[in-house]
Amino acid sequence: MKVIICGAGQVGVQIARHLSYEKNDITVVDNNPELISHLSNTLDISGVTGCASHPDILDAAGARDSDMIIATTRSDEVNMVICQVSHSVFSIPRKVARIRSQSYLEINYSDLYRGEHLPIDVIISPEREVAEAAVSRLETPSAFEIETFLGGKAQLIGISLDANCPVINTPLRQLSELFSDLNAIVLGIRRNRKLFVPKSEDQLFAGDQVYVFTTVTDRQRTLEIFGKDMKRGNRIVIVGGGNVGLNVAKTLEQKNRDKVHCKLIEKDRKRAEIVADSLERTVILNGDGLDLSLLEEANIEQADAMLAVTDDDKTNLLTCTRAKSSGCPLAISLVNDSSLNSLLQPMGIDAYINPRATTVSSILRHIRHGRVRAVYSVGDAEAEMIEAQVLGTSPLAGKILKDINWPEGVLVGAVMKENGIIIPRSDTVFLEGDIITVFYRTKDIEKVEKLLEVGINFF
């Protein structure tokens, strides 16, 4: 498929990397010639320098015979114009735009994006996607990363193991035998900053970060086996009143009503007033989240969780550290720079949210065709989890798991059949129409696509 990606920022680059792995014809457009040169030299893509909303630049990028355009520049308005020009001049069938401003996303103005107005097929709001991810972290406080699959019935959960974990130094094969009735499987292990897909003889050690796939009904028991619990906090302190912080507070108010007591700290006075007018029960405090006296005013020592979501990574990390030192049991940080992830554990920060990974996963989920129902980018695009339907033409259809030549580094997380979800065993038979989830390193995506007999496509 031929795809044009407009904007060579972090999100655009990750999308280009993912799609180039799949041997698609990718062209990236950006104003910065150095970025374009670097991408052209490191990825199997083409690059065009210039303003992506200009028809001549899009023409040079191959818009006349492109199947899809993804607008991820820093400007909402430029992204909108890109989609309009792509539709009106080049008739590109599928148009995806990243839109940040909440004003453009108000439900009162939803008619704006109808075909006869602004022809945008898929709108991605990073702030709303990140806010949803933040709420998920709060709902499962013992996980540093979490994503939902199979219609909300199963989850991929990232868990950090400490010396008190009951199952450390135990081979995974033995875990499967001990808990044979448990719908859970370890799919990935990050050790010494490297993520790998484990084999049955591998063991878990203190300090490991593991990715466990489990059904929602078995989630609590799974966490307990790994020495964690499901206790949800009701007293939340949010630092940062931007779009992410505001959306988190709104979601908490809507979902939990009177059960959650939320306080939000915002440094900018005018923004704090806007946030206060937008929320009903959340207490707004104007000031610096790093100010210890303000944290004390927010009763941080009695809070169940701290969520730092300002637009500055270092502020978020330091705020979380200060909250932990004040006695807050759970600190979650927004981290844009993935090179800082290795600092989280030493700093005592419990979980993080990577806006880039969240946005990339959302875009990938929307641009893959119906047979591929969901895609999640794990960590710093180290691995992926894909949810797909088994086709009748797939090498899997009608086969027993043990008889399939699985590529190394690929594991099936679960199979959803007509009668429910199962964690596959050696004698599991894959049938046409089954929905499966597969975990694999990003570099192995071609092997997985061949196995499923599905390629990237669009509606």
Coordinates of C-alpha atoms in Angstrom, one line a residue:
M1 CA 0.0 0.0 0.0
K2 CA 1.2 3.5 -0.8
V3 CA 1.1 5.8 2.3
I4 CA 2.1 9.5 2.7
I5 CA 3.1 10.5 6.3
C6 CA 3.1 14.3 6.9
G7 CA 5.3 15.4 9.7
A8 CA 8.6 13.8 10.7
G9 CA 8.2 14.2 14.5
Q10 CA 8.3 11.4 16.9
V11 CA 4.9 10.0 16.0
G12 CA 5.4 10.4 12.3
V13 CA 8.8 8.6 12.5
Q14 CA 7.4 5.7 14.5
I15 CA 4.5 5.3 12.1
A16 CA 7.0 5.3 9.2
R17 CA 9.1 2.7 10.9
H18 CA 6.2 0.4 11.6
L19 CA 4.8 0.6 8.1
S20 CA 8.2 0.3 6.4
Y21 CA 8.8 -2.9 8.2
E22 CA 5.7 -4.2 6.4
K23 CA 7.2 -3.4 3.0
N24 CA 4.7 -0.7 2.2
D25 CA 5.6 2.2 -0.1
I26 CA 6.1 5.0 2.4
T27 CA 6.8 8.7 1.7
V28 CA 7.5 11.2 4.5
V29 CA 7.0 14.9 4.0
D30 CA 8.5 17.5 6.4
N31 CA 9.8 21.1 6.3
N32 CA 13.1 20.0 7.8
P33 CA 15.6 18.7 5.2
E34 CA 17.9 17.2 7.8
L35 CA 15.1 15.0 9.2
I36 CA 14.1 13.9 5.8
S37 CA 17.7 13.0 4.9
H38 CA 18.2 11.1 8.1
L39 CA 14.9 9.1 7.7
S40 CA 15.7 8.3 4.0
N41 CA 19.1 7.0 5.0
T42 CA 17.9 4.9 8.0
L43 CA 14.5 3.5 6.8
D44 CA 13.3 2.0 3.6
I45 CA 11.2 5.1 2.7
S46 CA 11.2 8.1 0.4
G47 CA 11.3 11.7 1.6
V48 CA 10.1 15.0 0.3
T49 CA 11.0 18.4 1.9
G50 CA 8.4 21.1 2.0
C51 CA 5.1 22.2 3.4
A52 CA 2.8 19.2 3.4
S53 CA -0.4 21.2 2.9
H54 CA 0.9 22.6 -0.5
P55 CA -0.6 20.7 -3.5
D56 CA 2.7 20.7 -5.4
I57 CA 4.5 19.1 -2.4
L58 CA 1.9 16.4 -2.1
D59 CA 2.0 15.8 -5.8
A60 CA 5.8 15.4 -5.5
A61 CA 5.2 12.9 -2.7
G62 CA 3.0 10.7 -5.0
A63 CA -0.4 11.8 -3.8
R64 CA -2.1 11.0 -7.2
D65 CA -1.8 7.3 -6.6
S66 CA -1.6 7.0 -2.8
D67 CA -4.0 4.9 -0.8
M68 CA -3.7 6.8 2.5
I69 CA -2.4 10.0 4.0
I70 CA -1.6 10.4 7.7
A71 CA -1.2 14.1 8.9
T72 CA 0.8 14.3 12.1
T73 CA 2.4 17.8 11.9
R74 CA 2.4 20.0 14.9
S75 CA -0.4 22.2 13.6
D76 CA -4.0 21.1 13.7
E77 CA -4.9 23.5 10.9
V78 CA -2.1 22.3 8.7
N79 CA -3.3 18.7 9.3
M80 CA -6.8 19.7 8.3
V81 CA -5.7 21.4 5.1
I82 CA -3.6 18.4 4.2
C83 CA -6.7 16.2 4.4
Q84 CA -8.8 18.7 2.4
V85 CA -6.2 19.0 -0.4
S86 CA -5.7 15.2 -0.4
H87 CA -9.5 14.8 -0.9
S88 CA -10.3 17.7 -3.3
V89 CA -7.2 17.6 -5.5
F90 CA -5.9 14.0 -5.3
S91 CA -8.9 11.9 -4.2
I92 CA -6.8 9.9 -1.7
P93 CA -9.3 7.3 -0.2
R94 CA -8.2 7.3 3.4
K95 CA -7.2 10.4 5.5
V96 CA -6.1 10.3 9.1
A97 CA -5.3 13.5 11.1
R98 CA -3.9 14.2 14.5
I99 CA -5.9 16.9 16.1
R100 CA -4.8 18.4 19.5
S101 CA -7.1 21.4 20.1
Q102 CA -10.1 20.4 22.2
S103 CA -12.2 23.0 20.5
Y104 CA -12.1 21.1 17.3
L105 CA -13.2 17.9 19.2
E106 CA -16.3 19.3 20.9
I107 CA -19.2 17.1 20.2
N108 CA -21.3 20.1 19.3
Y109 CA -19.1 20.6 16.3
S110 CA -18.9 17.0 15.1
D111 CA -20.6 17.8 11.8
L112 CA -17.3 19.6 10.9
Y113 CA -15.8 16.3 9.8
R114 CA -18.6 15.0 7.6
G115 CA -17.6 14.2 4.0
E116 CA -19.1 17.3 2.5
H117 CA -17.2 19.5 5.0
L118 CA -13.8 18.5 6.2
P119 CA -13.1 15.1 4.7
I120 CA -11.2 13.5 7.6
D121 CA -11.9 9.8 8.0
V122 CA -10.1 9.2 11.3
I123 CA -9.2 11.8 14.0
I124 CA -6.6 11.0 16.6
S125 CA -6.6 13.1 19.7
P126 CA -3.3 12.4 21.6
E127 CA -4.5 14.1 24.7
R128 CA -7.7 12.0 24.9
E129 CA -5.8 8.8 24.1
V130 CA -3.2 9.5 26.8
A131 CA -5.9 10.5 29.3
E132 CA -7.6 7.1 28.7
A133 CA -4.3 5.4 29.2
A134 CA -3.8 7.3 32.5
V135 CA -7.2 6.3 33.8
S136 CA -6.3 2.6 33.0
R137 CA -3.1 2.9 35.0
L138 CA -5.1 4.3 38.0
E139 CA -7.6 1.4 37.7
T140 CA -4.7 -1.1 37.8
P141 CA -2.2 0.6 40.1
S142 CA 0.2 -2.3 40.3
A143 CA 0.8 -2.3 36.5
F144 CA 3.4 0.0 34.9
E145 CA 1.7 -0.6 31.5
I146 CA -1.6 -1.9 30.4
E147 CA -3.7 -2.3 27.2
T148 CA -7.1 -4.0 26.6
F149 CA -7.9 -6.5 23.9
L150 CA -10.7 -8.9 22.8
G151 CA -13.6 -6.5 23.3
G152 CA -12.4 -5.5 26.8
K153 CA -12.3 -9.1 28.0
A154 CA -8.5 -9.5 28.2
Q155 CA -5.5 -7.3 29.0
L156 CA -1.7 -7.1 28.5
I157 CA -0.3 -6.0 31.8
G158 CA 3.2 -4.8 32.5
I159 CA 4.4 -5.8 36.1
S160 CA 7.7 -5.0 37.8
L161 CA 8.9 -7.9 39.9
D162 CA 10.6 -7.3 43.3
A163 CA 12.3 -9.7 45.7
N164 CA 8.9 -10.4 47.4
C165 CA 7.4 -11.8 44.2
P166 CA 6.3 -15.4 45.1
V167 CA 7.2 -16.8 41.6
I168 CA 10.7 -15.5 41.1
N169 CA 13.4 -18.1 40.2
T170 CA 10.6 -20.4 38.9
P171 CA 10.7 -21.7 35.3
L172 CA 7.7 -20.5 33.2
R173 CA 6.9 -24.1 32.3
Q174 CA 6.5 -24.9 36.0
L175 CA 4.2 -21.8 36.5
S176 CA 1.9 -23.2 33.7
E177 CA 1.8 -26.5 35.6
L178 CA 1.2 -25.0 39.0
F179 CA -1.6 -22.7 37.7
S180 CA -3.1 -24.8 34.9
D181 CA -6.5 -23.4 35.4
L182 CA -5.4 -19.7 35.2
N183 CA -6.0 -17.8 32.0
A184 CA -2.7 -16.0 32.0
I185 CA 0.6 -16.2 30.2
V186 CA 4.0 -14.4 30.3
L187 CA 4.7 -13.0 26.9
G188 CA 7.6 -10.7 27.4
I189 CA 10.4 -10.1 29.8
R190 CA 12.5 -6.9 30.0
R191 CA 15.8 -7.6 31.7
N192 CA 18.8 -5.2 31.8
R193 CA 16.8 -2.8 29.6
K194 CA 16.4 -5.5 26.9
L195 CA 13.0 -7.0 26.0
F196 CA 12.8 -10.6 24.9
V197 CA 10.1 -13.2 24.3
P198 CA 10.7 -16.0 26.8
K199 CA 10.9 -19.7 26.3
S200 CA 9.3 -22.3 28.7
E201 CA 12.6 -22.9 30.5
D202 CA 13.2 -19.2 31.2
Q203 CA 12.9 -18.0 34.8
L204 CA 11.8 -14.8 36.3
F205 CA 14.1 -12.7 38.5
A206 CA 13.8 -9.8 40.9
G207 CA 14.1 -6.6 38.9
D208 CA 12.5 -8.0 35.8
Q209 CA 9.6 -6.2 34.1
V210 CA 7.2 -8.8 32.7
Y211 CA 4.3 -8.5 30.2
V212 CA 1.5 -10.8 31.2
F213 CA -1.6 -11.5 29.1
T214 CA -4.7 -12.4 31.1
T215 CA -8.5 -12.3 31.0
V216 CA -10.2 -9.6 33.0
T217 CA -11.9 -12.2 35.1
D218 CA -8.5 -13.7 36.1
R219 CA -6.7 -10.4 36.4
Q220 CA -6.9 -10.1 40.2
R221 CA -5.7 -13.7 40.8
T222 CA -2.9 -13.2 38.2
L223 CA -1.6 -10.0 40.0
E224 CA -1.7 -11.8 43.3
I225 CA 0.4 -14.6 42.0
F226 CA 3.0 -12.0 41.0
G227 CA 2.8 -10.4 44.4
K228 CA 0.6 -7.5 43.4
D229 CA -2.9 -6.4 44.3
M230 CA -5.9 -4.7 42.7
K231 CA -6.6 -2.1 45.3
R232 CA -7.8 1.1 43.7
G233 CA -7.2 4.4 45.3
N234 CA -10.0 7.0 45.7
R235 CA -7.8 10.0 46.6
I236 CA -6.0 11.2 43.4
V237 CA -3.7 14.2 43.0
I238 CA -3.1 15.3 39.4
V239 CA -0.2 17.7 38.6
G240 CA -0.8 19.5 35.3
G241 CA -4.0 21.1 34.1
G242 CA -3.4 20.8 30.4
N243 CA -5.6 18.8 28.0
V244 CA -4.4 15.5 29.4
G245 CA -4.9 16.5 33.1
L246 CA -8.3 18.0 32.4
N247 CA -9.5 14.9 30.5
V248 CA -8.3 12.6 33.2
A249 CA -10.1 14.6 35.8
K250 CA -13.3 14.7 33.7
T251 CA -13.1 10.9 33.1
L252 CA -12.7 10.2 36.8
E253 CA -15.7 12.5 37.6
Q254 CA -17.8 10.7 35.0
K255 CA -16.8 7.2 35.8
N256 CA -16.6 7.3 39.5
R257 CA -19.0 10.1 40.5
D258 CA -18.8 10.4 44.3
K259 CA -16.3 7.6 44.9
V260 CA -13.2 9.5 43.8
H261 CA -11.8 12.6 45.5
C262 CA -9.5 14.4 43.0
K263 CA -7.3 17.4 43.4
L264 CA -5.5 19.1 40.4
I265 CA -2.5 21.4 40.6
E266 CA -1.9 23.8 37.8
K267 CA 0.9 26.4 37.7
D268 CA -0.7 28.9 35.3
R269 CA -3.4 31.0 36.9
K270 CA -5.5 31.5 33.8
R271 CA -5.4 27.9 32.9
A272 CA -6.3 26.9 36.5
E273 CA -9.4 29.1 36.2
I274 CA -10.4 27.5 32.9
V275 CA -9.9 24.0 34.4
A276 CA -12.0 25.0 37.4
D277 CA -14.8 26.1 35.2
S278 CA -14.7 22.8 33.3
L279 CA -14.9 20.5 36.3
E280 CA -17.6 19.9 38.9
R281 CA -16.1 18.2 42.0
T282 CA -12.3 18.4 41.4
V283 CA -10.5 20.8 43.7
I284 CA -8.1 23.0 41.8
L285 CA -4.9 24.4 43.3
N286 CA -2.9 27.1 41.6
G287 CA 0.8 26.7 42.0
D288 CA 3.9 24.7 41.2
G289 CA 3.6 20.9 41.7
L290 CA 7.2 20.8 42.9
D291 CA 6.4 23.1 45.8
L292 CA 6.4 20.9 48.8
S293 CA 4.0 23.2 50.8
L294 CA 1.5 23.0 47.9
L295 CA 1.8 19.2 47.8
E296 CA 1.1 19.2 51.6
E297 CA -1.9 21.4 51.0
A298 CA -3.1 18.8 48.5
N299 CA -2.7 16.2 51.3
I300 CA -0.2 14.2 49.2
E301 CA 0.8 12.1 52.2
Q302 CA -2.8 10.8 52.4
A303 CA -3.3 10.5 48.6
D304 CA -3.6 7.0 47.1
A305 CA -2.1 8.1 43.8
M306 CA -0.2 10.9 42.1
L307 CA -0.4 11.5 38.4
A308 CA 2.1 14.0 36.9
V309 CA 1.0 15.0 33.4
T310 CA 2.7 18.4 32.7
D311 CA 4.3 19.0 29.3
D312 CA 7.8 18.7 30.9
D313 CA 9.2 15.2 31.5
K314 CA 11.7 16.3 34.2
T315 CA 9.0 18.2 36.1
N316 CA 6.8 15.1 36.0
L317 CA 9.6 12.8 37.2
L318 CA 10.7 15.1 40.1
T319 CA 7.1 15.7 41.1
C320 CA 6.5 11.9 41.3
T321 CA 9.7 11.5 43.3
R322 CA 8.7 14.2 45.8
A323 CA 5.2 12.6 46.1
K324 CA 6.8 9.2 46.8
S325 CA 9.1 10.7 49.5
S326 CA 6.1 12.3 51.1
G327 CA 4.4 8.9 51.5
C328 CA 2.2 8.6 48.4
P329 CA 2.1 4.9 47.5
L330 CA 1.6 5.2 43.7
A331 CA 3.3 7.7 41.4
I332 CA 2.6 7.7 37.6
S333 CA 4.5 10.0 35.3
L334 CA 3.9 11.2 31.7
V335 CA 7.2 10.6 29.9
N336 CA 7.7 11.8 26.3
D337 CA 11.4 11.0 26.1
S338 CA 11.8 7.2 26.1
S339 CA 15.5 7.5 27.0
L340 CA 14.3 8.5 30.5
N341 CA 12.4 5.2 31.1
S342 CA 15.5 3.6 32.6
L343 CA 15.4 6.1 35.4
L344 CA 11.9 5.3 36.5
Q345 CA 12.6 2.3 38.7
P346 CA 15.7 3.8 40.4
M347 CA 13.6 6.9 41.2
G348 CA 10.8 4.8 42.7
I349 CA 8.2 5.8 40.0
D350 CA 5.6 3.1 39.7
A351 CA 4.3 3.5 36.2
Y352 CA 4.6 5.7 33.1
I353 CA 2.6 6.8 30.1
N354 CA 4.3 7.3 26.8
P355 CA 2.2 9.6 24.6
R356 CA 4.1 8.7 21.5
A357 CA 3.5 4.9 22.0
T358 CA -0.1 5.6 22.9
T359 CA -0.7 7.7 19.8
V360 CA 1.2 5.4 17.5
S361 CA -0.9 2.4 18.7
S362 CA -4.1 4.3 18.1
I363 CA -3.1 5.3 14.6
L364 CA -2.0 1.7 13.7
R365 CA -5.3 0.4 15.1
H366 CA -7.2 2.6 12.8
I367 CA -5.3 2.1 9.6
R368 CA -5.2 -1.7 9.6
H369 CA -8.1 -3.6 8.0
G370 CA -10.9 -5.4 9.7
R371 CA -9.1 -8.8 9.9
V372 CA -6.5 -7.0 12.1
R373 CA -8.7 -5.7 14.9
A374 CA -6.1 -4.0 17.1
V375 CA -2.4 -3.3 17.4
Y376 CA -0.5 -2.1 20.5
S377 CA 3.0 -0.8 20.5
V378 CA 4.8 -2.1 23.6
G379 CA 7.4 0.1 25.5
D380 CA 9.5 2.2 23.1
A381 CA 8.2 0.3 20.0
E382 CA 10.2 -2.7 21.2
A383 CA 7.4 -5.1 20.5
E384 CA 3.8 -5.3 19.4
M385 CA 0.6 -7.1 20.4
I386 CA -1.7 -7.7 17.5
E387 CA -5.3 -8.9 17.6
A388 CA -6.5 -10.6 14.4
Q389 CA -9.0 -13.0 13.0
V390 CA -7.9 -16.3 11.7
L391 CA -8.8 -16.5 8.0
G392 CA -9.6 -19.7 6.2
T393 CA -6.5 -19.2 4.0
S394 CA -4.2 -18.7 7.0
P395 CA -1.6 -21.4 7.7
L396 CA -3.1 -21.5 11.2
A397 CA -6.6 -22.5 10.2
G398 CA -7.4 -26.1 11.2
K399 CA -4.0 -26.6 12.7
I400 CA -3.0 -27.7 16.3
L401 CA -0.7 -25.3 18.0
K402 CA 2.2 -27.8 18.5
D403 CA 2.2 -28.6 14.8
I404 CA 2.7 -25.0 13.7
N405 CA 6.1 -23.8 12.8
W406 CA 6.1 -20.7 15.0
P407 CA 8.8 -18.1 14.3
E408 CA 11.2 -17.7 17.2
G409 CA 10.2 -14.7 19.4
V410 CA 6.5 -15.0 18.6
L411 CA 3.9 -16.1 21.2
V412 CA 0.1 -16.4 21.1
G413 CA -1.5 -14.7 24.1
A414 CA -5.1 -15.9 23.8
V415 CA -7.7 -17.3 21.5
M416 CA -11.3 -16.1 21.6
K417 CA -13.6 -18.8 20.3
E418 CA -17.4 -18.9 20.2
N419 CA -17.6 -20.3 23.7
G420 CA -15.1 -17.9 25.4
I421 CA -11.4 -17.0 25.7
I422 CA -8.7 -19.5 26.4
I423 CA -4.9 -19.3 26.9
P424 CA -3.7 -21.7 24.2
R425 CA -2.0 -25.0 25.1
S426 CA -0.1 -27.4 22.9
D427 CA -3.3 -29.2 21.8
T428 CA -5.3 -26.0 21.0
V429 CA -6.8 -26.1 17.5
F430 CA -7.1 -22.8 15.6
L431 CA -10.3 -22.5 13.6
E432 CA -11.4 -20.1 10.9
G433 CA -13.1 -17.2 12.6
D434 CA -11.1 -17.4 15.9
I435 CA -9.8 -14.2 17.2
I436 CA -6.2 -14.5 18.4
T437 CA -3.7 -12.1 20.1
V438 CA 0.0 -12.4 19.2
F439 CA 3.0 -10.9 20.9
Y440 CA 6.2 -10.4 18.9
R441 CA 9.2 -8.2 18.6
T442 CA 8.7 -5.3 16.2
K443 CA 11.4 -6.5 13.9
D444 CA 9.5 -9.8 13.4
I445 CA 6.3 -8.3 12.1
E446 CA 6.7 -9.8 8.6
K447 CA 6.8 -13.3 10.0
V448 CA 3.6 -12.6 11.9
E449 CA 1.8 -11.1 8.9
K450 CA 2.7 -14.2 6.8
L451 CA 1.5 -16.5 9.5
L452 CA -1.8 -14.7 9.7
E453 CA -2.0 -14.1 5.9
V454 CA -3.0 -10.5 6.5
G455 CA -1.4 -7.3 5.4
I456 CA -1.9 -3.7 6.2
N457 CA -4.9 -2.3 4.5
F458 CA -7.7 0.2 5.0
F459 CA -11.5 0.3 5.0

